[in-house]
């Protein structure tokens, strides 16, 4: 009697406590002393409301360590230490990169100062401007300093941040994207903005020098990034933010030049949701393959068989903290590969069966060890990869069609030769006596 | 026109005399060998034409059928060479009985392979 309502209540409690992230709820915030925790209270309390457990730590503290016995202690790490030049021994560029390979997500803030983290950015295919060159824009006209800029939010990568957000306040540095397919641009600079070596326009010497030396052109325009994600092959996510102030309470509330609330609060929550693997997280639950009209997967398949391949996909739903069948991908492909893809075909979702993608195709007329490969990589989405090995064999000796009507002339030819041989042999053996006289006659003439 | 008119009868005369000489001088056994050879040749040509003009689809069947004709033709032709009294001097050690036994054994082996390959 008790259990009947206690169990659901406990389950409800558990689901409430469970984090919204697909990869865990522990967050380490490395906050430099200069930045007061209270200045970011809205951002942090927003995370805590979602169910994250935040642990704060100064860059020079030794505990809690981010890695202990080579084991990641936290599911997510927020690096709000943009001006710290020396960290304690466990925070190094190498340890941060190894965190990513252990499926730990990183949210890293930068500043115009040169720090170890600043130099790490180039490993993520982001080119930073010379130290001390913040982003400047004089548009739109406003009372704030030129380095505090309202940036209109345009969807660079779809669905990472909510659509139709109000402009967000930004103060910090821009960066240039290198040509890396793992980069996920999230927010680009306004078209009128540029990087300058001071808060005024009086001297842009450092920028011009850098342009001369590196040949990278001037640091200006909307091709520069302000917030960029990076998703390595393992599925962890790292997000680089040009300035930490955009997460501050001050920028959350600061009124826009045209009036109205800025989009910072929602933007920060969306960026954190993407970084902490809440949004746009997919997985392949299972794949199956079999011949047409069968249900069990074949041990071997024969060349030219009709094969059915199906995959079941799920998407993480942060609201219910559950994986739900997902049929929203229209452009997935299946490859049937032996060294090269012999067949590459669309793998469309099946109507009426949520999460199922299926295709029927004819196996190639080529025997060997083949793989069913799904390799779906799109910016912002979790990379999907699945590989299943199957042998493809030629037909067995009794697997061919026999006694085809088209081959009857050949059968008749072979049979008639045999019959002819038998008749001829019979004639030869029977005609022995008559031939004897002929032989005698010819030998005589010879 | 004129020379062809005159050559027509001489040609037909030649063919006729050849046919006559063949009929008179060839033993019944060799005639039966020749008849078998002609049959094999026609059968092979028919299969080859069918392969070219209609279909070669079960190619193994074509190969088997055609190879049975060619192989049997070769075996029969060698039998004819060995038993022909005019070649007596060349095949002194091969008696006609021995030649027929070789021919029969070779044919049986050939047909074994042909039927193995035909299906």
XYZ file of C-alpha atoms in Angstrom:
565
model
C 0.000 0.000 0.000
C 2.785 2.375 0.979
C 4.996 1.327 -1.848
C 2.295 2.149 -4.364
C 2.708 5.866 -3.976
C 6.116 6.086 -2.338
C 7.939 4.544 -5.287
C 6.628 7.015 -7.893
C 7.356 9.852 -5.490
C 10.918 8.644 -5.034
C 11.302 8.230 -8.768
C 10.025 11.743 -9.266
C 12.537 12.975 -6.716
C 15.336 11.149 -8.491
C 14.409 12.625 -11.847
C 14.283 16.062 -10.273
C 17.763 15.637 -8.859
C 19.196 14.244 -12.084
C 20.937 16.901 -14.091
C 19.654 18.067 -17.411
C 22.883 17.183 -19.081
C 23.388 13.900 -20.873
C 26.891 13.507 -19.479
C 26.643 14.343 -15.766
C 25.811 17.092 -13.341
C 29.063 18.005 -11.584
C 30.591 21.309 -12.654
C 33.896 22.765 -11.589
C 34.073 26.535 -11.878
C 37.610 27.890 -11.942
C 36.977 31.503 -11.029
C 39.805 33.932 -10.651
C 39.673 36.022 -7.455
C 39.354 39.268 -9.379
C 35.959 38.172 -10.706
C 33.496 38.127 -7.866
C 31.174 35.132 -7.757
C 28.294 37.456 -7.004
C 28.793 39.250 -10.316
C 27.823 36.043 -12.100
C 25.095 35.020 -9.662
C 22.348 34.858 -12.302
C 24.340 32.609 -14.624
C 25.453 30.285 -11.837
C 22.075 30.143 -10.119
C 20.512 29.390 -13.504
C 22.802 26.385 -13.783
C 22.017 25.302 -10.228
C 18.304 25.550 -10.883
C 18.742 23.165 -13.775
C 20.278 20.634 -11.384
C 23.994 21.158 -11.755
C 26.251 20.904 -8.714
C 28.715 23.752 -8.902
C 32.094 23.568 -7.171
C 34.100 26.776 -7.066
C 37.839 26.973 -7.017
C 40.479 29.646 -7.563
C 43.092 29.018 -10.278
C 45.878 28.638 -7.712
C 44.010 26.327 -5.346
C 45.223 22.757 -5.491
C 41.922 21.179 -4.582
C 39.678 19.899 -5.942
C 41.859 18.648 -8.780
C 40.313 18.425 -12.241
C 42.055 15.104 -12.843
C 42.825 12.622 -10.115
C 44.685 9.420 -10.962
C 44.015 10.295 -14.585
C 40.309 10.181 -13.880
C 38.162 13.234 -14.599
C 36.575 14.434 -11.374
C 33.910 16.626 -12.955
C 31.594 16.315 -15.908
C 32.032 19.930 -16.936
C 34.635 22.618 -16.311
C 33.993 26.346 -16.558
C 37.222 28.341 -16.910
C 36.408 31.887 -15.889
C 40.044 32.864 -15.364
C 40.771 35.017 -18.410
C 43.552 37.060 -16.854
C 45.313 34.470 -14.722
C 48.904 33.918 -15.812
C 49.864 31.076 -13.499
C 47.667 28.167 -12.562
C 48.234 25.409 -10.054
C 50.039 22.398 -11.432
C 46.988 20.353 -12.370
C 45.623 22.963 -14.786
C 47.754 22.883 -17.894
C 46.836 23.046 -21.568
C 47.631 19.322 -21.753
C 45.311 18.431 -18.875
C 42.518 20.519 -20.381
C 42.883 18.734 -23.704
C 42.976 15.344 -21.980
C 39.737 16.287 -20.203
C 38.089 16.553 -23.614
C 39.155 13.036 -24.487
C 37.518 11.886 -21.228
C 34.175 13.337 -22.330
C 34.456 16.358 -20.032
C 33.068 19.576 -21.475
C 34.858 22.915 -21.240
C 33.569 26.467 -21.226
C 36.554 28.781 -21.526
C 36.579 32.567 -21.348
C 39.310 34.721 -22.891
C 40.457 38.268 -22.409
C 42.892 40.603 -24.182
C 45.655 39.511 -21.782
C 48.102 36.826 -22.821
C 47.768 33.738 -20.615
C 48.388 29.990 -20.958
C 44.756 29.573 -21.930
C 45.135 32.318 -24.545
C 47.847 30.312 -26.300
C 45.805 27.120 -26.043
C 43.136 28.594 -28.313
C 45.270 28.050 -31.402
C 45.131 24.297 -30.728
C 41.395 24.581 -31.266
C 41.880 26.196 -34.691
C 41.123 29.670 -33.413
C 43.562 32.436 -34.313
C 43.582 35.134 -31.658
C 44.601 38.723 -32.309
C 47.785 40.065 -30.689
C 47.474 40.526 -26.911
C 45.845 43.740 -25.806
C 43.613 44.233 -28.829
C 39.988 44.150 -27.741
C 37.039 44.335 -30.107
C 35.786 47.866 -30.773
C 32.692 49.157 -32.489
C 31.234 52.652 -32.634
C 27.889 51.435 -33.896
C 25.180 51.774 -32.855
C 25.637 55.122 -31.163
C 25.550 54.769 -27.385
C 26.971 56.185 -24.187
C 29.022 53.115 -23.290
C 32.713 52.736 -24.083
C 33.521 51.514 -27.592
C 34.629 48.141 -26.236
C 31.176 47.346 -24.825
C 29.230 46.289 -27.886
C 25.679 45.078 -28.468
C 26.063 42.184 -30.898
C 23.063 41.100 -32.957
C 22.589 37.332 -32.733
C 22.501 35.722 -36.162
C 22.179 31.975 -36.443
C 25.651 30.933 -37.598
C 25.148 27.297 -36.699
C 21.473 26.385 -36.598
C 19.727 25.494 -33.334
C 22.670 26.036 -30.988
C 21.145 29.209 -29.528
C 17.468 30.139 -29.531
C 16.255 31.969 -32.580
C 15.114 35.612 -32.473
C 17.237 36.596 -29.484
C 17.723 40.267 -28.673
C 21.267 41.582 -29.257
C 23.731 40.518 -26.585
C 26.259 42.710 -24.828
C 29.836 41.717 -25.465
C 33.199 42.955 -24.311
C 36.382 41.102 -25.123
C 38.427 39.854 -28.039
C 37.434 38.410 -31.398
C 39.115 35.478 -33.081
C 39.531 34.193 -36.609
C 38.335 30.707 -37.514
C 40.831 28.404 -39.089
C 39.665 25.837 -41.571
C 38.666 23.077 -39.183
C 35.434 21.097 -39.653
C 35.199 20.441 -35.919
C 34.668 24.141 -35.196
C 31.111 25.232 -34.450
C 30.746 29.001 -34.806
C 28.103 30.285 -32.393
C 28.319 34.086 -32.414
C 30.080 36.268 -34.963
C 31.206 39.862 -34.551
C 29.119 42.732 -35.946
C 30.125 43.907 -39.401
C 31.238 47.370 -38.191
C 33.520 46.058 -35.441
C 37.294 45.676 -35.481
C 40.107 44.818 -33.106
C 42.269 47.668 -31.935
C 45.203 48.010 -29.598
C 43.432 50.523 -27.414
C 40.062 51.721 -26.388
C 40.332 54.597 -28.815
C 41.090 54.561 -32.540
C 44.179 56.747 -32.194
C 46.745 54.048 -32.784
C 46.091 50.733 -34.433
C 49.790 50.033 -34.931
C 49.845 46.611 -33.319
C 47.034 45.398 -35.536
C 48.597 46.791 -38.679
C 51.939 45.226 -37.737
C 50.278 41.886 -37.187
C 48.515 42.164 -40.512
C 51.837 42.891 -42.224
C 53.635 40.034 -40.540
C 51.049 37.313 -40.592
C 49.281 38.329 -43.749
C 45.986 37.666 -42.050
C 44.450 40.964 -43.076
C 42.894 43.435 -40.747
C 40.988 42.190 -37.745
C 37.597 43.500 -38.756
C 34.147 42.483 -39.862
C 31.592 39.768 -39.368
C 33.884 36.890 -40.307
C 35.440 37.128 -36.860
C 34.050 34.935 -34.131
C 33.162 35.930 -30.581
C 31.807 32.643 -29.277
C 32.819 29.375 -30.884
C 32.302 25.749 -30.010
C 34.618 22.897 -30.777
C 33.476 19.313 -30.861
C 36.232 16.708 -31.043
C 35.584 13.211 -32.351
C 34.896 11.800 -28.883
C 31.760 13.911 -28.463
C 32.923 16.233 -25.688
C 32.373 19.904 -26.323
C 34.542 22.933 -25.716
C 33.284 26.478 -26.076
C 35.500 29.530 -26.327
C 34.089 32.898 -25.373
C 35.923 36.106 -26.267
C 35.009 37.863 -23.029
C 33.764 36.698 -19.659
C 31.616 39.804 -19.085
C 28.844 38.574 -21.309
C 27.917 36.114 -18.534
C 27.853 38.801 -15.843
C 24.770 40.068 -14.037
C 25.591 43.568 -15.232
C 25.390 42.581 -18.910
C 22.315 40.434 -18.244
C 20.433 43.571 -17.181
C 22.121 46.368 -19.109
C 19.617 48.117 -21.311
C 20.196 48.031 -25.073
C 20.819 51.333 -26.960
C 17.389 51.123 -28.581
C 15.814 50.153 -25.274
C 14.842 46.687 -24.144
C 16.420 43.798 -22.325
C 19.487 42.183 -23.913
C 19.500 38.512 -24.879
C 22.509 37.721 -22.702
C 20.689 35.631 -20.118
C 19.077 33.305 -22.635
C 22.193 33.306 -24.788
C 24.401 32.290 -21.848
C 21.961 29.553 -20.876
C 21.853 28.259 -24.482
C 25.632 28.291 -24.815
C 25.969 26.429 -21.522
C 23.277 23.962 -22.601
C 25.097 23.206 -25.821
C 28.477 23.014 -24.127
C 27.275 20.743 -21.349
C 25.710 18.322 -23.871
C 22.113 19.166 -23.127
C 21.035 20.305 -26.568
C 21.682 18.755 -29.972
C 22.888 15.517 -28.440
C 22.165 12.446 -30.554
C 23.116 8.833 -30.370
C 22.645 5.651 -32.358
C 20.833 3.218 -30.102
C 21.168 0.195 -32.309
C 21.554 -0.922 -35.875
C 20.223 -4.057 -37.511
C 20.566 -5.707 -40.870
C 18.952 -8.661 -42.567
C 17.839 -9.937 -45.941
C 14.528 -8.778 -47.360
C 11.655 -10.882 -45.989
C 13.780 -12.144 -43.111
C 14.165 -10.846 -39.589
C 17.346 -12.431 -38.271
C 20.663 -10.900 -39.267
C 22.533 -13.116 -41.686
C 25.853 -14.664 -40.711
C 26.969 -14.124 -44.286
C 25.314 -12.418 -47.191
C 25.531 -13.447 -50.813
C 26.414 -11.092 -53.637
C 23.325 -9.430 -55.149
C 21.153 -10.183 -52.108
C 18.533 -7.600 -51.258
C 19.583 -6.257 -47.854
C 17.692 -4.178 -45.311
C 19.642 -1.943 -42.968
C 17.974 -0.063 -40.110
C 19.315 2.293 -37.469
C 17.546 3.595 -34.385
C 18.418 7.120 -33.308
C 17.671 8.969 -30.093
C 17.953 12.586 -29.136
C 18.501 13.737 -25.590
C 15.621 15.743 -24.206
C 16.937 18.063 -21.460
C 13.417 18.849 -20.227
C 12.610 15.266 -19.283
C 16.264 14.173 -18.955
C 15.513 11.251 -21.219
C 16.541 9.905 -24.574
C 13.700 10.087 -27.031
C 13.399 8.556 -30.519
C 14.402 11.120 -33.109
C 13.320 11.093 -36.737
C 14.368 14.612 -37.673
C 17.394 13.829 -39.839
C 16.657 13.883 -43.547
C 20.154 13.754 -45.028
C 21.747 10.747 -43.385
C 23.567 8.308 -45.622
C 24.550 4.677 -45.410
C 27.736 3.412 -46.970
C 28.422 -0.215 -47.822
C 32.167 -0.206 -47.867
C 35.050 -2.466 -48.739
C 37.980 -0.018 -48.652
C 35.831 2.265 -50.830
C 32.103 2.717 -50.492
C 30.675 0.378 -53.122
C 27.225 1.696 -52.295
C 26.333 5.044 -50.780
C 22.637 5.538 -50.364
C 20.237 7.753 -48.457
C 19.101 6.434 -45.077
C 15.718 8.113 -44.658
C 13.526 8.042 -41.553
C 10.708 5.513 -41.605
C 7.237 7.028 -41.370
C 5.242 5.845 -38.417
C 8.186 4.425 -36.501
C 9.854 7.215 -34.496
C 13.604 7.046 -34.458
C 13.901 4.376 -37.135
C 15.864 4.936 -40.320
C 15.862 2.193 -42.889
C 16.931 1.454 -46.431
C 16.768 -1.567 -48.733
C 19.467 -2.036 -51.301
C 21.046 -4.692 -53.474
C 24.417 -5.936 -52.297
C 27.147 -5.344 -54.886
C 28.269 -8.127 -57.203
C 31.600 -8.303 -55.450
C 32.612 -10.595 -52.631
C 34.708 -9.558 -49.633
C 34.461 -8.218 -46.108
C 32.110 -5.245 -46.167
C 31.013 -2.711 -43.571
C 27.734 -0.921 -43.052
C 28.895 2.578 -42.141
C 26.919 5.535 -40.867
C 29.109 8.596 -40.617
C 27.001 11.647 -39.915
C 28.887 14.767 -38.889
C 27.125 18.083 -38.820
C 28.147 21.276 -37.083
C 26.588 21.509 -33.653
C 25.190 17.985 -33.620
C 26.853 15.048 -31.957
C 28.880 13.136 -34.493
C 27.209 9.842 -35.293
C 29.362 6.937 -36.328
C 28.499 3.291 -36.616
C 30.336 0.497 -38.365
C 29.175 -3.111 -38.710
C 31.266 -5.740 -40.454
C 29.583 -8.416 -42.585
C 31.091 -10.919 -45.012
C 29.714 -10.963 -48.535
C 30.314 -14.262 -50.305
C 29.678 -15.480 -53.856
C 26.837 -17.989 -54.303
C 27.572 -21.533 -53.180
C 27.937 -24.161 -55.923
C 24.268 -25.044 -55.477
C 23.222 -21.439 -55.111
C 23.035 -20.688 -58.818
C 19.856 -21.063 -60.883
C 19.886 -24.303 -62.855
C 18.454 -25.660 -66.116
C 17.603 -22.278 -67.552
C 15.450 -22.310 -70.632
C 17.937 -20.042 -72.428
C 20.633 -22.686 -72.056
C 18.710 -25.567 -73.625
C 20.634 -25.414 -76.944
C 23.823 -25.967 -74.990
C 22.326 -28.801 -72.994
C 21.011 -30.365 -76.178
C 24.448 -29.917 -77.791
C 26.238 -31.672 -74.940
C 23.669 -34.467 -74.694
C 23.629 -35.026 -78.448
C 27.428 -35.286 -78.441
C 27.209 -37.992 -75.802
C 24.431 -39.828 -77.641
C 26.423 -39.498 -80.843
C 29.450 -40.918 -79.106
C 27.458 -43.919 -77.878
C 25.883 -44.538 -81.310
C 29.249 -44.167 -82.996
C 30.873 -46.576 -80.567
C 28.102 -49.083 -81.135
C 28.479 -48.736 -84.907
C 32.236 -49.082 -84.637
C 32.078 -52.196 -82.506
C 29.297 -53.737 -84.578
C 30.870 -52.929 -87.918
C 33.996 -54.860 -87.082
C 33.575 -57.745 -89.578
C 32.762 -55.611 -92.616
C 35.663 -53.282 -91.830
C 37.978 -56.294 -91.585
C 37.521 -57.088 -95.247
C 37.994 -53.420 -96.212
C 41.135 -53.283 -94.133
C 42.406 -56.441 -95.745
C 41.698 -55.055 -99.171
C 43.521 -51.772 -98.502
C 46.527 -53.461 -96.933
C 46.709 -55.622 -100.034
C 46.707 -52.600 -102.329
C 49.388 -51.043 -100.132
C 30.704 -15.476 -118.970
C 32.143 -17.945 -121.381
C 34.979 -19.282 -119.197
C 32.683 -19.645 -116.242
C 30.275 -21.661 -118.352
C 32.991 -23.987 -119.372
C 34.463 -24.203 -115.847
C 31.070 -24.975 -114.247
C 30.839 -28.502 -115.643
C 34.528 -29.221 -114.987
C 34.127 -28.081 -111.361
C 31.040 -30.173 -110.809
C 32.843 -32.991 -112.522
C 35.705 -32.640 -110.043
C 33.375 -32.622 -107.054
C 31.476 -35.574 -108.423
C 34.591 -37.582 -109.077
C 35.880 -36.722 -105.621
C 32.619 -37.907 -104.094
C 32.699 -41.018 -106.211
C 36.283 -41.792 -105.270
C 35.496 -41.179 -101.600
C 32.512 -43.514 -101.730
C 34.458 -46.223 -103.403
C 37.759 -46.078 -101.556
C 36.673 -45.319 -97.974
C 35.805 -48.075 -95.570
C 32.464 -48.053 -93.766
C 34.191 -47.386 -90.482
C 35.910 -44.283 -91.760
C 32.625 -43.142 -93.300
C 30.918 -43.420 -89.970
C 33.801 -41.466 -88.408
C 33.370 -38.776 -91.047
C 29.633 -38.639 -90.492
C 30.213 -38.174 -86.778
C 32.748 -35.419 -87.451
C 30.318 -33.546 -89.704
C 27.597 -33.845 -87.077
C 29.934 -32.478 -84.381
C 30.977 -29.596 -86.603
C 27.391 -28.603 -87.352
C 26.431 -28.865 -83.696
C 29.379 -26.675 -82.673
C 28.553 -24.068 -85.313
C 24.910 -24.016 -84.222
C 25.869 -23.429 -80.595
C 28.343 -20.740 -81.524
C 25.757 -18.907 -83.597
C 23.225 -19.207 -80.793
C 25.776 -17.748 -78.384
C 26.549 -14.803 -80.656
C 23.049 -14.087 -81.912
C 20.783 -14.974 -78.986
C 22.427 -15.188 -75.588
C 25.563 -16.325 -73.882
C 23.940 -15.941 -70.480
C 24.800 -19.162 -68.727
C 28.270 -18.795 -70.148
C 29.440 -21.956 -68.427
C 26.752 -23.879 -70.288
C 27.923 -22.463 -73.598
C 31.522 -23.309 -72.766
C 30.574 -26.834 -71.770
C 28.395 -27.456 -74.831
C 30.871 -25.938 -77.259
C 33.867 -27.607 -75.614
C 32.147 -31.000 -75.782
C 31.769 -30.579 -79.561
C 35.339 -29.357 -80.060
C 36.833 -31.968 -77.734
C 34.859 -34.811 -79.251
C 35.833 -33.563 -82.718
C 39.533 -33.601 -81.805
C 39.307 -37.068 -80.247
C 37.395 -38.451 -83.222
C 39.754 -36.855 -85.725
C 42.746 -38.408 -83.988
C 40.955 -41.754 -83.971
C 40.449 -41.408 -87.710
C 44.117 -40.562 -88.217
C 45.220 -43.580 -86.214
C 42.945 -46.165 -87.811
C 43.264 -44.924 -91.387
C 45.142 -47.718 -93.261
C 46.990 -45.082 -95.289
C 48.676 -43.854 -92.098
C 49.722 -47.362 -91.140
C 53.422 -46.507 -91.449
C 53.177 -43.637 -88.980
C 51.252 -45.509 -86.258
C 52.957 -48.901 -86.422
C 52.762 -49.584 -82.708
C 49.103 -48.435 -82.353
C 46.612 -51.126 -83.265
C 43.079 -49.982 -84.252
C 41.728 -51.656 -81.096
C 44.160 -49.688 -78.965
C 43.243 -46.482 -80.805
C 39.531 -47.076 -80.178
C 40.179 -47.790 -76.507
C 42.108 -44.510 -76.182
C 39.303 -42.712 -77.973
C 36.621 -44.199 -75.734
C 38.483 -43.466 -72.526
C 39.273 -39.899 -73.609
C 35.635 -39.324 -74.552
C 34.332 -40.608 -71.263
C 36.668 -38.293 -69.350
C 35.653 -35.404 -71.610
C 31.948 -36.009 -71.026
C 32.546 -36.232 -67.306
C 34.027 -32.739 -67.313
C 31.385 -31.395 -69.688
C 28.484 -32.470 -67.468
C 30.252 -31.201 -64.411
C 30.541 -27.805 -66.020
C 27.197 -27.701 -67.774
C 24.814 -27.079 -64.844
